[in-house]
XYZ file of C-alpha atoms in Angstrom:
740
model
C -0.298 -14.215 -32.071
C -0.541 -17.059 -29.591
C 0.923 -20.335 -30.761
C -1.580 -23.147 -31.322
C -1.487 -25.950 -28.759
C 0.061 -29.275 -29.797
C -1.833 -32.569 -29.449
C -0.670 -35.770 -27.737
C -2.837 -38.895 -27.816
C -2.224 -42.268 -26.202
C -2.718 -44.498 -23.160
C -1.677 -43.716 -19.587
C 1.113 -46.129 -18.707
C 2.107 -44.970 -15.229
C 1.373 -42.229 -12.694
C 4.681 -40.800 -11.487
C 3.253 -38.149 -9.157
C -0.220 -36.939 -8.135
C -1.307 -34.127 -5.848
C -4.854 -35.082 -4.913
C -5.713 -31.576 -3.679
C -5.173 -29.680 -6.892
C -4.879 -32.366 -9.565
C -1.263 -31.662 -10.559
C -0.048 -34.892 -12.136
C 3.135 -36.247 -13.719
C 2.455 -39.321 -15.850
C 3.678 -41.391 -18.795
C 1.675 -41.689 -22.006
C 2.396 -44.303 -24.679
C 1.345 -43.648 -28.226
C 2.724 -44.557 -31.671
C 5.430 -46.615 -30.009
C 6.776 -43.668 -27.964
C 6.521 -43.064 -24.195
C 6.240 -39.365 -23.263
C 6.425 -37.764 -19.803
C 3.472 -35.404 -19.356
C 2.832 -32.972 -16.514
C 0.077 -30.507 -15.692
C -3.106 -29.912 -13.713
C -5.266 -32.582 -15.359
C -7.204 -34.114 -12.513
C -7.174 -37.731 -11.443
C -5.765 -40.216 -13.968
C -5.258 -43.974 -13.919
C -3.167 -46.473 -15.826
C -4.943 -47.849 -18.885
C -7.039 -44.734 -19.567
C -7.060 -43.222 -23.036
C -6.036 -39.539 -23.055
C -5.897 -36.665 -25.490
C -3.628 -33.905 -24.160
C -3.141 -30.421 -25.576
C -0.157 -28.323 -24.612
C 3.432 -27.780 -25.646
C 6.605 -29.815 -25.812
C 9.624 -28.504 -23.937
C 13.187 -29.724 -24.324
C 14.790 -30.127 -20.938
C 18.565 -30.025 -20.675
C 18.676 -33.103 -18.433
C 15.529 -35.119 -19.084
C 14.916 -34.434 -22.729
C 11.557 -33.821 -24.325
C 8.555 -33.362 -22.017
C 4.951 -32.381 -22.653
C 3.314 -29.694 -20.496
C -0.429 -30.268 -20.767
C -2.881 -27.378 -20.511
C -5.911 -29.538 -21.392
C -6.559 -33.246 -20.986
C -9.541 -35.304 -22.160
C -9.906 -38.893 -21.000
C -12.008 -41.876 -21.822
C -12.618 -45.188 -20.141
C -10.222 -47.957 -21.143
C -11.732 -49.875 -24.032
C -9.532 -52.718 -25.234
C -8.765 -55.742 -23.085
C -5.172 -54.745 -22.340
C -6.139 -51.231 -21.227
C -9.001 -52.514 -19.044
C -6.628 -54.942 -17.333
C -4.008 -52.202 -16.802
C -6.647 -50.005 -15.172
C -7.943 -52.735 -12.852
C -4.442 -53.926 -11.917
C -3.345 -50.360 -11.045
C -5.220 -50.594 -7.692
C -7.304 -47.556 -8.604
C -10.420 -49.298 -7.281
C -10.766 -50.672 -3.731
C -10.300 -54.448 -3.167
C -8.932 -54.980 -6.688
C -5.251 -55.730 -7.252
C -3.423 -57.640 -9.974
C -4.695 -61.106 -8.942
C -8.335 -59.997 -8.605
C -8.002 -58.107 -11.895
C -6.967 -61.384 -13.579
C -10.119 -63.093 -12.267
C -12.402 -60.231 -13.349
C -10.899 -60.190 -16.857
C -11.225 -63.982 -17.124
C -14.902 -63.705 -16.188
C -16.064 -60.539 -18.012
C -13.338 -59.693 -20.541
C -13.324 -56.180 -22.004
C -16.871 -55.634 -20.635
C -15.568 -55.625 -17.032
C -15.924 -51.877 -16.554
C -19.503 -51.896 -17.852
C -20.300 -54.580 -15.269
C -18.774 -52.470 -12.494
C -20.697 -49.383 -13.583
C -24.097 -50.920 -14.274
C -24.375 -54.362 -12.645
C -21.975 -54.579 -9.685
C -23.882 -57.552 -8.211
C -22.147 -59.724 -10.830
C -18.834 -58.989 -9.108
C -19.917 -61.261 -6.273
C -19.220 -64.163 -8.662
C -15.542 -63.369 -8.130
C -14.127 -65.102 -5.008
C -13.404 -62.607 -2.217
C -15.821 -59.891 -3.418
C -18.886 -59.575 -1.185
C -21.989 -57.546 -1.974
C -20.748 -54.684 0.255
C -17.369 -54.706 -1.493
C -19.070 -54.711 -4.896
C -21.083 -51.616 -3.903
C -17.924 -49.862 -2.684
C -16.164 -50.662 -5.955
C -19.047 -49.205 -7.966
C -19.217 -46.048 -5.802
C -15.516 -45.347 -6.274
C -15.761 -46.050 -10.009
C -18.665 -43.603 -10.377
C -16.859 -40.983 -8.263
C -13.761 -41.335 -10.413
C -15.513 -40.972 -13.734
C -18.069 -38.520 -12.371
C -15.199 -36.197 -11.632
C -13.863 -36.812 -15.109
C -17.273 -36.027 -16.601
C -17.495 -32.819 -14.580
C -14.014 -31.709 -15.682
C -15.005 -32.210 -19.328
C -18.358 -30.478 -18.781
C -16.855 -27.394 -17.142
C -13.994 -27.193 -19.649
C -16.452 -25.988 -22.300
C -17.055 -22.939 -20.087
C -13.302 -22.289 -19.735
C -13.125 -23.619 -16.185
C -9.787 -25.324 -15.521
C -9.464 -28.939 -14.317
C -8.089 -27.703 -10.996
C -11.132 -25.522 -10.331
C -13.399 -28.331 -11.603
C -11.916 -30.618 -8.979
C -12.660 -28.007 -6.330
C -16.259 -27.929 -7.578
C -16.473 -31.724 -7.315
C -15.072 -31.718 -3.780
C -17.596 -29.036 -2.785
C -20.752 -30.560 -4.262
C -19.814 -34.228 -4.671
C -21.317 -36.549 -7.311
C -24.345 -34.270 -7.658
C -22.191 -31.322 -8.717
C -23.330 -31.211 -12.340
C -27.009 -31.313 -11.415
C -26.553 -28.594 -8.781
C -24.756 -26.325 -11.266
C -27.380 -26.848 -13.955
C -30.082 -25.781 -11.488
C -28.123 -22.756 -10.227
C -24.867 -21.915 -12.022
C -24.290 -19.026 -9.633
C -23.352 -21.469 -6.881
C -19.934 -21.430 -8.571
C -19.230 -17.801 -7.707
C -20.457 -18.147 -4.123
C -18.697 -19.506 -1.053
C -16.373 -21.334 -0.871
C -15.450 -21.522 -4.577
C -15.732 -17.865 -5.661
C -15.191 -18.588 -9.352
C -15.328 -15.709 -11.800
C -18.891 -14.433 -12.272
C -18.536 -14.691 -16.043
C -18.220 -18.488 -15.801
C -21.560 -18.700 -14.012
C -23.068 -16.306 -16.549
C -21.816 -18.466 -19.430
C -23.498 -21.566 -18.001
C -26.683 -19.636 -17.237
C -26.830 -18.330 -20.809
C -26.247 -21.862 -22.111
C -29.416 -22.923 -20.258
C -31.220 -19.737 -21.362
C -31.717 -18.389 -17.840
C -33.033 -14.806 -17.719
C -30.618 -11.984 -16.943
C -32.875 -10.830 -14.116
C -33.494 -14.248 -12.563
C -33.405 -14.345 -8.749
C -30.264 -16.472 -8.615
C -28.294 -13.972 -10.706
C -29.498 -10.910 -8.808
C -28.660 -12.496 -5.470
C -25.262 -13.667 -6.676
C -24.436 -10.161 -7.937
C -25.161 -8.645 -4.523
C -23.059 -11.226 -2.700
C -20.231 -10.884 -5.226
C -20.225 -7.089 -4.884
C -19.897 -7.316 -1.108
C -17.167 -9.986 -1.313
C -15.277 -7.957 -3.917
C -15.401 -4.869 -1.731
C -14.340 -6.910 1.296
C -11.244 -7.683 -0.759
C -10.735 -3.910 -1.008
C -10.982 -3.561 2.761
C -14.669 -2.674 3.279
C -16.610 -4.664 5.872
C -19.946 -3.256 4.674
C -21.478 -0.934 2.084
C -24.263 1.648 2.269
C -27.401 0.107 0.832
C -27.696 2.663 -1.989
C -24.063 2.185 -3.031
C -24.393 -1.605 -2.993
C -27.426 -1.449 -5.271
C -25.784 1.025 -7.646
C -22.544 -0.978 -7.871
C -24.321 -4.301 -8.408
C -26.606 -2.678 -10.988
C -23.639 -1.432 -12.997
C -21.972 -4.836 -12.694
C -24.803 -6.949 -14.167
C -26.681 -4.208 -16.061
C -29.955 -4.673 -14.225
C -32.149 -1.938 -12.687
C -31.482 -1.129 -8.991
C -35.193 -1.675 -8.275
C -34.939 -5.371 -9.184
C -31.787 -5.741 -7.093
C -33.515 -4.037 -4.148
C -36.154 -6.773 -4.077
C -33.418 -9.437 -4.191
C -31.566 -7.632 -1.390
C -34.637 -7.592 0.851
C -35.060 -11.310 0.222
C -31.408 -11.958 1.161
C -31.854 -10.006 4.406
C -35.003 -11.964 5.260
C -33.278 -15.302 4.687
C -30.155 -14.290 6.625
C -27.815 -14.400 3.639
C -27.092 -10.715 4.240
C -27.429 -8.471 7.280
C -28.281 -4.795 7.736
C -27.364 -2.251 10.443
C -28.391 1.400 10.742
C -25.600 3.916 11.340
C -26.519 7.611 11.508
C -29.813 6.910 9.776
C -28.173 5.088 6.836
C -28.648 1.336 6.263
C -25.352 -0.549 5.822
C -25.323 -4.039 4.323
C -22.986 -6.731 5.632
C -21.959 -10.242 4.811
C -23.037 -12.016 8.041
C -19.547 -13.227 8.958
C -18.072 -9.725 8.727
C -20.871 -8.243 10.847
C -20.286 -10.974 13.426
C -16.558 -10.156 13.432
C -17.057 -6.418 13.984
C -19.776 -7.035 16.582
C -17.572 -9.482 18.521
C -14.695 -6.974 18.494
C -16.942 -4.119 19.643
C -18.464 -6.232 22.421
C -15.091 -7.404 23.742
C -13.490 -3.949 23.685
C -16.600 -2.456 25.312
C -16.514 -5.115 28.024
C -12.839 -4.447 28.727
C -13.382 -0.674 28.758
C -16.323 -0.939 31.184
C -14.500 -3.233 33.590
C -12.942 -1.717 36.720
C -9.321 -0.623 36.465
C -6.382 -2.721 37.650
C -4.771 -1.880 40.979
C -1.444 -0.116 40.515
C 0.228 0.318 43.872
C 3.482 2.230 43.725
C 3.268 2.630 39.933
C 4.928 6.051 39.795
C 7.763 4.828 42.022
C 8.271 1.787 39.779
C 8.419 4.051 36.711
C 11.098 6.135 38.475
C 13.105 2.985 39.199
C 12.908 2.063 35.517
C 14.098 5.539 34.539
C 17.101 5.248 36.856
C 17.934 1.799 35.472
C 17.616 3.006 31.872
C 19.500 6.242 32.447
C 16.862 8.516 30.919
C 13.468 9.969 31.764
C 10.313 9.018 29.912
C 8.378 11.775 28.169
C 5.006 12.766 29.697
C 2.970 10.879 27.071
C 5.170 7.807 27.476
C 4.508 7.859 31.221
C 0.799 8.255 30.531
C 0.893 5.218 28.220
C 2.765 3.167 30.815
C 0.258 4.104 33.545
C -2.709 3.236 31.335
C -1.147 -0.045 30.242
C -0.854 -1.042 33.901
C -4.340 0.093 34.937
C -6.668 -0.128 31.933
C -7.957 -3.426 30.566
C -7.381 -2.366 26.978
C -5.187 0.309 25.455
C -4.274 1.654 22.035
C -0.708 2.952 21.779
C -0.034 4.737 18.518
C 2.550 7.082 17.056
C 4.816 7.638 14.092
C 8.495 6.712 13.724
C 10.885 8.136 16.312
C 8.162 8.836 18.895
C 9.276 6.152 21.337
C 6.701 3.358 20.900
C 9.334 0.621 21.326
C 10.830 2.269 24.424
C 7.335 2.548 25.903
C 6.468 -1.077 25.108
C 9.716 -2.271 26.712
C 8.900 -0.322 29.882
C 5.398 -1.818 29.967
C 6.841 -5.299 29.472
C 9.298 -4.841 32.335
C 6.588 -3.715 34.743
C 4.226 -6.525 33.703
C 6.964 -9.097 34.231
C 7.748 -7.591 37.646
C 4.086 -8.248 38.494
C 4.466 -11.872 37.295
C 1.931 -11.297 34.523
C 1.949 -13.828 31.678
C 2.439 -11.758 28.530
C 1.952 -12.912 24.921
C 3.733 -10.811 22.295
C 2.414 -11.141 18.753
C 2.207 -9.474 15.356
C 0.277 -10.216 12.128
C 3.252 -11.355 9.997
C 6.402 -13.389 10.501
C 8.700 -10.484 9.674
C 6.794 -8.169 12.023
C 6.963 -10.783 14.799
C 10.707 -11.243 14.257
C 11.229 -7.479 14.406
C 9.151 -7.237 17.614
C 11.272 -9.976 19.170
C 14.493 -8.162 18.219
C 13.256 -4.835 19.629
C 12.015 -6.266 22.938
C 14.498 -9.085 23.517
C 11.559 -11.420 24.165
C 9.842 -14.183 22.251
C 7.183 -12.956 19.848
C 5.061 -14.937 17.416
C 2.603 -14.387 14.632
C -1.064 -14.380 15.580
C -1.465 -17.557 13.524
C 1.289 -19.309 15.438
C 0.014 -18.070 18.786
C -3.443 -19.491 18.014
C -1.986 -22.612 16.273
C -3.520 -23.124 12.858
C -5.553 -26.280 12.307
C -6.085 -27.144 8.638
C -7.018 -30.791 8.988
C -10.536 -30.308 7.673
C -9.431 -28.317 4.620
C -10.766 -25.154 6.272
C -8.621 -22.812 8.343
C -9.394 -22.950 12.036
C -7.396 -22.497 15.220
C -6.543 -24.907 18.023
C -6.867 -22.057 20.511
C -10.434 -20.757 20.400
C -13.385 -20.052 22.711
C -13.248 -23.677 23.913
C -9.453 -23.833 24.328
C -8.314 -20.475 25.675
C -4.778 -19.106 25.696
C -3.026 -19.083 29.062
C -1.968 -15.465 29.258
C -2.896 -12.395 31.293
C -1.917 -9.708 28.781
C -1.608 -9.683 24.986
C 0.564 -7.039 23.332
C -0.294 -6.896 19.639
C 2.121 -4.931 17.443
C 1.472 -3.582 13.919
C -2.214 -3.326 14.736
C -2.948 -1.438 11.512
C -2.283 -4.674 9.571
C -4.785 -6.815 11.481
C -8.087 -7.519 9.715
C -11.390 -8.099 11.486
C -11.541 -11.876 11.006
C -8.080 -12.458 12.450
C -8.701 -10.156 15.412
C -12.038 -11.861 16.026
C -10.210 -15.213 16.191
C -7.642 -13.789 18.606
C -10.109 -12.272 21.066
C -12.206 -15.457 20.973
C -9.187 -17.355 22.344
C -8.569 -14.921 25.219
C -9.910 -15.305 28.745
C -12.333 -12.535 29.683
C -9.848 -11.289 32.251
C -7.066 -10.984 29.649
C -5.977 -7.416 28.910
C -5.157 -6.204 25.401
C -2.544 -3.624 24.401
C -2.742 -2.684 20.723
C 0.326 -0.969 19.256
C 0.562 0.543 15.796
C 0.909 3.516 13.519
C -2.509 4.775 12.447
C -0.973 6.606 9.478
C 0.247 3.402 7.827
C -1.758 1.449 5.284
C -4.696 -0.442 6.770
C -4.932 -4.221 6.620
C -4.984 -6.095 3.340
C -8.080 -7.930 4.583
C -11.386 -6.254 5.485
C -11.618 -3.676 8.226
C -9.714 -0.750 9.663
C -9.641 -1.716 13.318
C -6.951 0.650 14.565
C -8.354 3.634 12.695
C -11.944 2.913 13.778
C -11.031 2.440 17.442
C -9.127 5.740 17.499
C -11.900 7.511 15.576
C -14.524 6.295 18.054
C -12.774 8.030 20.980
C -14.259 5.344 23.249
C -11.265 3.115 23.985
C -8.309 4.347 26.084
C -5.754 5.654 23.589
C -2.374 7.355 23.838
C -0.897 8.938 20.737
C 2.833 9.609 21.034
C 3.749 12.706 19.034
C 7.137 13.891 20.317
C 10.097 13.033 18.077
C 13.071 12.175 20.258
C 16.426 13.834 19.695
C 18.195 10.770 18.345
C 15.345 9.993 15.932
C 15.153 13.647 14.913
C 18.616 13.313 13.385
C 17.114 10.893 10.843
C 15.760 12.488 7.685
C 13.614 9.353 7.170
C 11.835 10.136 10.444
C 11.611 13.885 9.728
C 10.230 13.350 6.228
C 7.780 10.726 7.469
C 6.221 13.366 9.699
C 6.327 15.877 6.837
C 4.337 13.419 4.719
C 1.624 13.164 7.366
C 1.481 16.931 7.894
C 1.606 17.651 4.158
C 4.855 19.648 4.431
C 7.420 19.545 1.594
C 10.037 16.797 1.683
C 13.654 17.545 2.404
C 15.837 16.226 -0.422
C 18.748 15.092 1.695
C 22.519 15.492 1.463
C 25.496 13.156 1.379
C 25.388 12.378 5.099
C 21.606 11.904 5.354
C 19.595 8.686 5.322
C 16.958 9.998 2.876
C 17.352 11.129 -0.733
C 14.958 12.244 -3.434
C 16.302 11.695 -6.952
C 14.241 13.080 -9.817
C 13.780 10.783 -12.826
C 10.968 9.530 -15.058
C 10.057 6.588 -17.307
C 12.873 4.362 -18.540
C 15.445 6.691 -16.970
C 13.848 6.079 -13.544
C 13.947 2.326 -14.141
C 17.629 2.487 -15.118
C 18.430 4.592 -12.043
C 16.651 2.180 -9.676
C 18.543 -0.783 -11.146
C 21.842 1.074 -10.951
C 21.227 1.958 -7.299
C 20.444 -1.670 -6.416
C 23.211 -3.379 -8.358
C 26.092 -0.906 -8.199
C 25.845 2.412 -6.357
C 24.490 1.344 -2.957
C 26.614 -1.826 -2.652
C 29.695 0.238 -3.535
C 28.955 3.232 -1.283
C 27.296 1.518 1.697
C 28.426 -2.133 1.367
C 24.782 -3.225 1.201
C 24.127 -6.706 -0.147
C 21.940 -6.046 -3.224
C 19.706 -9.071 -2.520
C 19.551 -9.296 1.285
C 19.801 -5.630 2.311
C 18.134 -3.613 -0.463
C 14.410 -3.752 -1.140
C 12.623 -1.951 -3.965
C 9.079 -0.971 -2.911
C 6.730 -0.031 -5.753
C 3.302 1.586 -5.507
C 2.215 -0.382 -8.583
C 2.919 -3.604 -10.479
C 2.748 -2.031 -13.957
C 4.874 0.388 -15.967
C 8.662 0.806 -16.244
C 8.983 1.285 -12.474
C 6.392 -1.304 -11.455
C 7.296 -4.614 -9.815
C 6.924 -6.671 -12.989
C 9.376 -4.702 -15.130
C 11.848 -4.076 -12.304
C 11.913 -7.727 -11.236
C 12.674 -8.797 -14.807
C 15.531 -6.276 -15.041
C 16.950 -6.933 -11.576
C 16.808 -10.706 -11.943
C 18.685 -10.454 -15.250
C 21.340 -8.258 -13.625
C 21.687 -9.900 -10.201
C 20.989 -13.546 -11.018
C 21.288 -14.182 -14.772
C 21.005 -17.639 -16.363
C 24.245 -19.587 -16.362
C 25.228 -23.010 -17.630
C 24.828 -25.501 -14.819
C 22.589 -23.212 -12.720
C 19.230 -24.950 -12.177
C 16.085 -23.014 -13.045
C 12.347 -23.665 -13.259
C 9.686 -22.094 -15.421
C 6.320 -21.584 -13.739
C 3.728 -19.734 -15.813
C 5.432 -16.464 -16.820
C 8.039 -16.689 -14.031
C 11.514 -18.210 -14.083
C 13.073 -19.189 -10.756
C 16.825 -19.707 -10.320
C 18.961 -20.714 -7.366
C 19.802 -17.482 -5.535
C 16.606 -15.629 -6.488
C 14.791 -13.526 -3.893
C 11.159 -14.738 -3.741
C 8.014 -13.903 -1.807
C 5.029 -15.975 -0.698
C 1.919 -14.258 -2.106
C -0.885 -16.170 -0.371
C -1.349 -18.016 2.905
C -0.518 -21.725 2.768
C -1.383 -23.484 6.004
C -0.141 -26.918 4.915
C 3.343 -26.402 3.482
C 6.018 -27.888 5.743
C 9.193 -26.231 6.966
C 12.186 -27.180 9.049
C 13.919 -24.664 11.210
C 17.683 -24.652 11.082
C 18.407 -26.477 14.312
C 15.737 -29.144 13.935
C 12.259 -27.754 14.783
C 9.559 -28.605 12.241
C 6.275 -26.898 11.481
C 3.764 -25.931 8.820
C 2.637 -22.709 7.197
C 3.912 -19.944 4.934
C 2.129 -16.618 4.907
C 1.421 -13.827 2.475
C 4.441 -11.480 2.424
C 7.099 -13.937 3.673
C 10.390 -13.355 1.785
C 13.178 -15.860 1.176
C 15.989 -17.024 -1.110
C 15.849 -20.045 -3.437
C 18.475 -22.437 -2.055
C 18.114 -25.396 -4.408
C 16.030 -26.649 -7.331
C 15.167 -30.237 -8.262
C 14.476 -30.003 -11.960
C 13.199 -33.570 -12.226
C 10.410 -33.150 -9.643
C 10.024 -29.412 -10.458
C 10.413 -28.543 -6.767
C 12.417 -25.916 -4.879
C 13.843 -25.360 -1.408
C 13.405 -21.784 -0.193
C 15.087 -20.391 2.890
C 12.984 -17.849 4.779
C 15.030 -16.436 7.668
C 15.898 -19.546 9.725
C 13.365 -21.879 8.048
C 13.688 -24.075 4.985
C 10.507 -24.758 3.026
C 10.060 -27.320 0.241
C 7.844 -26.097 -2.604
C 6.537 -28.885 -4.858
C 5.624 -28.063 -8.450
C 1.981 -27.392 -7.694
C 2.855 -24.694 -5.136
C 5.229 -22.662 -7.308
C 2.351 -20.353 -8.272
C 2.385 -19.145 -4.643
C 5.810 -17.559 -5.155
C 6.858 -14.408 -6.988
C 10.247 -12.889 -7.730
C 10.800 -10.286 -4.998
C 13.701 -7.981 -5.843
C 10.863 -5.469 -6.166
C 7.598 -5.839 -4.221
C 4.555 -3.629 -3.731
C 4.377 -1.284 -0.768
C 1.274 -3.171 0.386
C 3.316 -6.373 0.667
C 5.962 -4.628 2.780
C 3.689 -3.843 5.736
C 5.151 -4.912 9.048
C 8.662 -5.242 7.613
C 11.782 -3.120 7.766
C 14.759 -3.291 5.438
C 18.241 -1.807 5.780
C 17.766 0.113 2.520
C 14.577 0.953 0.629
C 14.239 2.368 -2.885
C 10.769 3.764 -3.627
C 9.997 4.521 -7.314
C 7.417 7.293 -7.641
C 7.416 8.046 -11.354
C 4.337 6.533 -13.044
C 1.777 5.899 -10.313
C -1.899 5.346 -11.239
C -4.250 7.916 -9.676
C -5.970 5.233 -7.574
C -2.611 4.494 -5.890
C -1.575 8.129 -5.401
C -2.365 8.492 -1.713
C -0.567 9.528 1.425
C -0.715 6.352 3.510
C 0.907 4.307 0.762
C 3.804 6.749 0.329
C 4.251 7.081 4.096
C 4.288 3.300 4.589
C 6.935 2.872 1.876
C 9.232 5.572 3.261
C 9.036 4.249 6.823
C 10.116 0.731 5.809
C 13.731 1.950 5.458
C 15.811 1.373 8.579
C 19.146 2.915 7.474
C 18.426 4.443 4.068
C 15.457 5.460 1.928
C 15.770 6.749 -1.632
C 12.728 8.040 -3.526
C 13.195 7.969 -7.305
C 10.588 9.736 -9.382
C 8.725 12.901 -10.184
C 8.114 15.771 -7.819
C 4.506 16.212 -9.026
C 3.718 12.525 -8.410
C 5.139 12.708 -4.886
C 3.122 15.867 -4.196
C -0.084 14.182 -5.420
C 0.535 11.201 -3.177
C 1.221 13.401 -0.162
C -1.871 15.568 -0.681
C -4.386 12.739 -1.196
C -5.815 11.397 2.066
C -9.102 10.022 0.732
C -8.016 6.675 -0.649
C -7.453 5.093 2.720
C -11.069 5.589 3.806
C -13.001 2.353 4.280
C -16.581 1.464 5.012
C -16.701 -0.068 8.473
C -19.238 -0.071 11.256
C -16.824 -0.787 14.103
C -16.794 2.743 15.541
C -20.610 2.866 15.475
C -20.892 -0.630 16.999
C -18.493 0.432 19.754
C -20.690 3.439 20.483
C -23.729 1.171 20.701
C -21.935 -1.292 22.991
C -20.576 1.302 25.443
C -22.968 3.002 27.865
C -23.127 6.791 28.184
C -20.403 8.295 30.304
C -17.502 6.424 28.726
C -16.835 8.871 25.920
C -13.659 10.807 25.221
C -11.245 8.388 26.812
C -8.452 9.100 24.380
C -5.545 11.441 25.068
């Protein structure tokens, strides 16, 4: 049974730290003759305010007793001393200690009532004009309006942090806007849980079939499915899903859907006689991609004088001959305006890309190499010997307005002639839309990837849809080269795709299948990481070995394995700093992973360069912890990032991560538990992606029947997308069947 929250009541004495973006605050509260340090996401506070906090005391080894607040109620300062403390704290514009003295002398404890209700009286104070008095009142109302909103939303179980986001979105009129339409909360940009909006609507006795609720359910269903990778949904499926979600008849939702289409809140496109419903931004993204690829495909081919001779010169310089499909890819890369180059492991994609790069550089073409993630970009740079960057870094993220945008866009184009984009399967439609918008119309695009890997975490399946359309020049490498063929990882990867049985592997192989189940599988995984592989292969258990799990739950899910591996590899020790954040404990030396994009966090590269941004899937090691400020320094490759307390929820322990999070990365050794895998995660692409992350060694630990189910299921990677159909509409007749 959950322990009841403790209560702390008193007056705010001092604000030690405040993050204005999310409301995380460290402050001192005096009450009953005791000063207590309090921390938590409580919104904006000021000296002199009365507070009632609910949370729990924690005894810190260095700083003693502290109070971690989960709830915080405030009230305006009431007695003379508290009013003065508030005014003297410089919380209001134009008022410091000296002006506070004058206001108190004039109005006494009623000073705040004057500011709130009769600011003209402030002009009696020397130095305060009518304009300044109005500004003081506006800030005072904003401050306590936010406080009022936090208290109002708390009754519907909405946290202070989310309440502050609501206030920033709607301003002082937030409460009135929510009362009129609670479902604004679950729309853009807030996307609060639908149940919160329902709770408020029920409080005001709004009907379950009111227009606002029906519309919100449709939009929420599409956004939810976008999170699962779908850019659109068939109309009938959208209505059925939304109907089941809010328990309203599809007929009523159909009327709301038609209204949304008429007003432009949703969009519809017909594909093969079936209406598909889009969120407008996702339709725009797919349409922009289709139009650009169609334009590039239609455009006349590049001149390629002496191309075959130049390929022969490359072969002589390299000391080997390219395979026929590699030569075909090289020719198309030099003549076509866009190209898809795909193939599984060991089929020579990197060799082909390096040949293309050499020829492009010989022609003095300006080439931009990029990939969707930092680890994928680093790997691309290592394989090509040339500078590569993430798409975000290439476009240069601009977050100054609180919304992600890019410095390079349709008004500030990139200065390059060719873009080579690796790990194309990971790129979602919004990011690719941003990239093509920043390219000159003459810029050629070469898209490289493995179509059998997992599709992007975000909406869309660009690589799969382009290949499926058959309308964009495509070369699929399918010959496994002799050196790669000696790898059982490579051989089994192709067995997975073809549905052939796996080879178990022997002592000299780089792939093993070890049968185990339940707790025994968990014990085996931990033993492999901590003892057997370091002893037999000299792998570093933290830096070289990565556990990749299909699921988060169960004995061989990320949650249980991270708890076990952290206890074994980095246990608590006297004098070793650690931080508790929610259910996680971080210690110096822990392997951690960034789990969402943060475009503002600062980093310093070892060597001096500074920058901003940490991205979903970035992995690093905790270098140091400042217990007092509850902050950490994390090293990610050659960058050091400082994580303040309010950003710790962006990190997870990463001795074990999900296969989805591993996309675009390679690790010296991979251990893939396949014992208890939920049916919804038993599919081929996931298993294939996990196996192919291992560079030197891959060990599958689990059950033969689970592995067989994963290998035989190809349906789970199917996504609703209109890109192939939009490509067909954008390309004129006569440009079909361009793929090899």
